[in-house]
Short mmCIF file of C-alpha atoms in Angstrom, two decimals:
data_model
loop_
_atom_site.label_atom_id
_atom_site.label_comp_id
_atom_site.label_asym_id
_atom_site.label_seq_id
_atom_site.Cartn_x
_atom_site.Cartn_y
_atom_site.Cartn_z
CA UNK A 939 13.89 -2.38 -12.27
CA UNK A 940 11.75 -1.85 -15.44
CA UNK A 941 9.20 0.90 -14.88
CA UNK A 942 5.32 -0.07 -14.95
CA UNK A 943 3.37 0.49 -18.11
CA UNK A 944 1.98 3.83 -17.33
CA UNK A 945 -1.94 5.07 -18.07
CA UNK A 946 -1.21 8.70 -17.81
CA UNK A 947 2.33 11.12 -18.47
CA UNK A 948 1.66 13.01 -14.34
CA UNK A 949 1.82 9.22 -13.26
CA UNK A 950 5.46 8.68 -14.93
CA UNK A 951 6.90 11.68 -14.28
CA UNK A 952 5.49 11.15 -10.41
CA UNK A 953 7.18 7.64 -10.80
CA UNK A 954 10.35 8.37 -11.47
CA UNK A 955 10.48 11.53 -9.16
CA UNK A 956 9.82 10.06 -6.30
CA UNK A 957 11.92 7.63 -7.27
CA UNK A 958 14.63 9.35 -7.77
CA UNK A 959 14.41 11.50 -4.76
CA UNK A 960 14.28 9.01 -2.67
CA UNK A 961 17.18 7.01 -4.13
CA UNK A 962 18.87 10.36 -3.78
CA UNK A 963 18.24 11.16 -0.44
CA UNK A 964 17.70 7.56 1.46
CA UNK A 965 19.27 4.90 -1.26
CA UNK A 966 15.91 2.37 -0.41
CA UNK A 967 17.22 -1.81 -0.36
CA UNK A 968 14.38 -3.47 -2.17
CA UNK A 969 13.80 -7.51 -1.43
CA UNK A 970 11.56 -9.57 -3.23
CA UNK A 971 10.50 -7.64 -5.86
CA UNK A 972 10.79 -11.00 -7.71
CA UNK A 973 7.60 -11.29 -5.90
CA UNK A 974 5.20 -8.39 -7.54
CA UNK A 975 3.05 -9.96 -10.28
CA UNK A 976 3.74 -9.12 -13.66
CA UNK A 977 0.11 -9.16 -14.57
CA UNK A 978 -3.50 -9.54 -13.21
CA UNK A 979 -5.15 -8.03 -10.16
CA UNK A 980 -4.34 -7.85 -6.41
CA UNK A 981 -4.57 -5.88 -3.03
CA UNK A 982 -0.76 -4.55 -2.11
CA UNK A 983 -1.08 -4.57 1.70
CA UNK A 984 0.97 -2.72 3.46
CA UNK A 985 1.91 -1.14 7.07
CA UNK A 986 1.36 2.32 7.23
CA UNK A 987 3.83 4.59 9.66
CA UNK A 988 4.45 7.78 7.67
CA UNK A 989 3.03 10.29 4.95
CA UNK A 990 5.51 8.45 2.62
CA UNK A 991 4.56 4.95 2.76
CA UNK A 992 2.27 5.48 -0.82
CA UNK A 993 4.94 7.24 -2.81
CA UNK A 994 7.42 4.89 -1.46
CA UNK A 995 5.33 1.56 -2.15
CA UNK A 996 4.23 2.71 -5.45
CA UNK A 997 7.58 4.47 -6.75
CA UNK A 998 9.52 0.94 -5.77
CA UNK A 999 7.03 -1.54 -7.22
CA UNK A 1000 6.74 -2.80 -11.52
CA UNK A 1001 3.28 -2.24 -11.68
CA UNK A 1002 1.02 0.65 -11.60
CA UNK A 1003 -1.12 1.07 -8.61
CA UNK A 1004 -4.48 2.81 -7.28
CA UNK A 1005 -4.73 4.19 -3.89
CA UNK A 1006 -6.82 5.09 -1.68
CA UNK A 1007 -7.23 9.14 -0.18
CA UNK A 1008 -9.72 11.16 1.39
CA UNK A 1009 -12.81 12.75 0.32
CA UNK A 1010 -11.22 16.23 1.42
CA UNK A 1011 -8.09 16.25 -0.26
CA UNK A 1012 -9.99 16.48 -3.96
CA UNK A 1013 -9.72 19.88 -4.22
CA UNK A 1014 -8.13 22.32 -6.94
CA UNK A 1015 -4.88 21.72 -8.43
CA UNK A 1016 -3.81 18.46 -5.99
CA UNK A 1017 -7.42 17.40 -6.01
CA UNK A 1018 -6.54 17.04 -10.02
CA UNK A 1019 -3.13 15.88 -9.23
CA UNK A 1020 -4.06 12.99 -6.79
CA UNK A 1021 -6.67 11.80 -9.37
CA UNK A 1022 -4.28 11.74 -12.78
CA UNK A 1023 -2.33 9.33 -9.78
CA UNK A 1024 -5.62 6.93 -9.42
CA UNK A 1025 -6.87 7.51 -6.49
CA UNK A 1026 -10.05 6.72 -5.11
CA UNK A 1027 -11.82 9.12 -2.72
CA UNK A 1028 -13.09 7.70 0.44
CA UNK A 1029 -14.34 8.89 3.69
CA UNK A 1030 -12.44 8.79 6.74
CA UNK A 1031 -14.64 6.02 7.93
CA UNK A 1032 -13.05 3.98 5.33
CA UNK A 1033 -14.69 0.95 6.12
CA UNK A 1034 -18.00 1.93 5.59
CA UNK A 1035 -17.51 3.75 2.24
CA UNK A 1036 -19.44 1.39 0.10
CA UNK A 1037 -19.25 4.07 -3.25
CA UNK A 1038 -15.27 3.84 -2.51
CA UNK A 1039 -15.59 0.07 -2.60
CA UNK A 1040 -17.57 -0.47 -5.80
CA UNK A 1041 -14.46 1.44 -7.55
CA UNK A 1042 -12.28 -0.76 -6.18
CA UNK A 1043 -13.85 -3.80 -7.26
CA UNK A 1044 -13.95 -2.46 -10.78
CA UNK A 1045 -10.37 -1.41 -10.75
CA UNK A 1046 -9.67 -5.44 -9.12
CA UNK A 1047 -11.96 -6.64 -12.09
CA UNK A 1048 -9.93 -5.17 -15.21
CA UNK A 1049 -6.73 -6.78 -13.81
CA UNK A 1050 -5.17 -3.53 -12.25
CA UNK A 1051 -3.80 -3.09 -8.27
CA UNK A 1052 -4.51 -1.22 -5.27
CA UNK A 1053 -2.49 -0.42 -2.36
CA UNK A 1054 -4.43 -0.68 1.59
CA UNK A 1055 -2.75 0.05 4.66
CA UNK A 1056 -4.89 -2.92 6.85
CA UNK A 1057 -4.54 -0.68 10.01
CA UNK A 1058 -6.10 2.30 7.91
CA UNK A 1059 -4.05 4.77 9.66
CA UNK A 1060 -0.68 5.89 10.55
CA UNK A 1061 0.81 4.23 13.35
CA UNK A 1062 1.79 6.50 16.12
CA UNK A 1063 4.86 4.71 17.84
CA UNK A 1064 6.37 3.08 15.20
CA UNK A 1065 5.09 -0.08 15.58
CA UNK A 1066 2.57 -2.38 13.83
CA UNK A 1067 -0.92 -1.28 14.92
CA UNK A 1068 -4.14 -2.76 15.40
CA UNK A 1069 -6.19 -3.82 11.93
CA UNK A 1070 -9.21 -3.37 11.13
CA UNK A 1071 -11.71 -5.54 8.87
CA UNK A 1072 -11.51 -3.46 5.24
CA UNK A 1073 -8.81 -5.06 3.60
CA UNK A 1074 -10.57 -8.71 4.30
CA UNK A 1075 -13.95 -7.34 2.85
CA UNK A 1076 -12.36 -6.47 -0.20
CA UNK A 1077 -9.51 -9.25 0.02
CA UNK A 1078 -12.44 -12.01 0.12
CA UNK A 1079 -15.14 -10.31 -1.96
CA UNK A 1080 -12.88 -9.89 -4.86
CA UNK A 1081 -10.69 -13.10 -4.20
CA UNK A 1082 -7.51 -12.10 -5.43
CA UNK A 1083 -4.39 -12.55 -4.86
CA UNK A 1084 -2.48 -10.28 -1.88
CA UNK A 1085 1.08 -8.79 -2.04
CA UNK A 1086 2.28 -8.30 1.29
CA UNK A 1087 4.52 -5.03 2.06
CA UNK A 1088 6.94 -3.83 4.58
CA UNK A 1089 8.60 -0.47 4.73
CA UNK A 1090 11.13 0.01 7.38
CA UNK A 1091 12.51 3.20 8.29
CA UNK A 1092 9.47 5.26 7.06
CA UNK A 1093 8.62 6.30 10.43
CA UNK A 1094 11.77 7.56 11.12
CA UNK A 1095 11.72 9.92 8.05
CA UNK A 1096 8.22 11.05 8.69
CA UNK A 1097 6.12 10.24 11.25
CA UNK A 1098 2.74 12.56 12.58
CA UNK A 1099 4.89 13.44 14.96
CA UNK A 1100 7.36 15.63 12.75
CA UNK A 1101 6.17 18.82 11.04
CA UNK A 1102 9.15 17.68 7.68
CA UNK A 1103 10.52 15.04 7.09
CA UNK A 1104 14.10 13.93 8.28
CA UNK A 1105 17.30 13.51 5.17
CA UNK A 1106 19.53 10.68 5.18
CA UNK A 1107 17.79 8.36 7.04
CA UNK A 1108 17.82 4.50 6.33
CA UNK A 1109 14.78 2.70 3.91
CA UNK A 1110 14.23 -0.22 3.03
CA UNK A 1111 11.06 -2.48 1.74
CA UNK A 1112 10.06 -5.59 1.73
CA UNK A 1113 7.61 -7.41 -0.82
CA UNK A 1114 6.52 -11.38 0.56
CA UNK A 1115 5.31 -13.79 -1.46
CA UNK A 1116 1.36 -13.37 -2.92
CA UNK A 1117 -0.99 -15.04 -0.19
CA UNK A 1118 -3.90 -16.43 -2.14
CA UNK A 1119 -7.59 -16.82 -1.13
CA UNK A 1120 -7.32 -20.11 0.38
CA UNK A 1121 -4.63 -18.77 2.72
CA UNK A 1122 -6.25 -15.79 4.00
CA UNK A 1123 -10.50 -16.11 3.26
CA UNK A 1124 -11.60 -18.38 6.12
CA UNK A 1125 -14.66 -19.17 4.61
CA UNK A 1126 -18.60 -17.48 4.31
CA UNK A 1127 -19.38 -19.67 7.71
CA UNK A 1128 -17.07 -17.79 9.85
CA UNK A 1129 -19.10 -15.31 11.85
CA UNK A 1130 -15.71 -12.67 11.89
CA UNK A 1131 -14.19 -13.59 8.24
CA UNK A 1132 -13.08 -10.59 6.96
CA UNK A 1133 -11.42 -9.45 10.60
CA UNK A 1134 -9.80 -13.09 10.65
CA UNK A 1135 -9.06 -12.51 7.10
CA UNK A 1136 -7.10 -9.21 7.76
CA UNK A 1137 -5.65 -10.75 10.67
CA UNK A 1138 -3.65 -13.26 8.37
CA UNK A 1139 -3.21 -10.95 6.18
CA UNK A 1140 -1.58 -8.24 8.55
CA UNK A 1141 0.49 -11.27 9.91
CA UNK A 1142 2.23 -12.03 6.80
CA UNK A 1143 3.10 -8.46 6.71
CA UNK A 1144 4.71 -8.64 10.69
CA UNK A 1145 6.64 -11.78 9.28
CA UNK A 1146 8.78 -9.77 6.86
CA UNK A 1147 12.10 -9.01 7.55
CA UNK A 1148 13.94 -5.89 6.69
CA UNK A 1149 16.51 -6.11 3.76
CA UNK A 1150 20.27 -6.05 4.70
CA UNK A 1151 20.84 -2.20 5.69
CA UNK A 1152 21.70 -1.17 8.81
CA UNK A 1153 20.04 1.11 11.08
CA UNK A 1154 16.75 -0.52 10.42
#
């Protein structure tokens, strides 16, 4: 796979470390990776099961991402380190971050990506949890294209439930097809679009199927 054009040397070198540890340590199966745009914007939506999912989803994919972290964690040297990595600070009521939004419609407008978890935390079982309206506000104000994500195996590796994460456990990822506007923006007269708008969205995510590795 042909690295991403990087903005900034910590954003390589975090590349291909993660990268490499995790090819190391889990040896990842990739599918559709035909899939990731080589150019222009979109949202990268994505399940969300373990404190690995962002390294993993932006390590794996061509393109260089932004995320998404909270207001607390920009402080001192990581505060520094998460930012040289693009993210955005938000508050942990995500939804209603409007400052954190602007940013994101700027980074949308110059062509770049940005990786949202739709359920907007980490599941605690494992499996798919509820979503919740902020990836359809910014999937149908911005109306771009979205790259849906699955990681399996994530939560097995890391989960809130363990205090390290486990070695040599099975990964793999998933990228679908882009869903454009017309599949997921119901329109400005539905009275719940950006919830019904996440809801597709998050359902397109539930449809993919883990690559060929066993275990998962």
């Amino acid at each position: 796979m042909k690295p991403p054009k990087f903005s900034s040397l910590t954003y390589a070198a975090v590349w291909h470390g993660c990268q490499t540890i995790f090819d190391l340590l889990y040896r990842p199966e990739i599918a559709g990776i035909e899939n990731v745009p080589a150019d222009g914007s979109f949202i990268l939506a994505c399940n969300h099961a373990s404190f690995l999912d962002p390294p993993i989803a932006g390590s794996y994919l061509p393109r260089e991402l932004h995320y998404f972290a909270r207001k607390t964690l920009f402080k001192g040297r990581f505060g520094k380190l998460i930012s040289d990595l693009n993210s955005i600070p938000i508050d942990r009521d995500g939804d209603s971050d409007l400052a954190a939004f602007r940013k994101v419609f700027g980074v949308l407008k110059s062509g770049e990506a940005i990786l949202v978890f739709p359920e907007g935390t980490r599941t605690k079982d494992g499996k798919l949890g509820e979503v919740r309206g902020g990836v359809g506000m910014l999937a149908c104000r911005s109306q771009v294209p979205v790259l849906p994500v699955r990681i399996f195996g994530s939560f097995d590796i890391w989960s809130r439930k363990h205090k390290y994460p486990a070695l040599s456990k099975n990964l793999g990822l998933t990228i679908g097809p882009v869903i454009l506007p017309k599949d997921y923006d119901p329109g400005k007269a539905d009275k719940e679009r950006y919830q019904n708008a996440s809801t597709r969205i998050m359902k397109e995510i539930e449809n993919l199927k883990a690559p060929e590795i066993s275990g998962v």
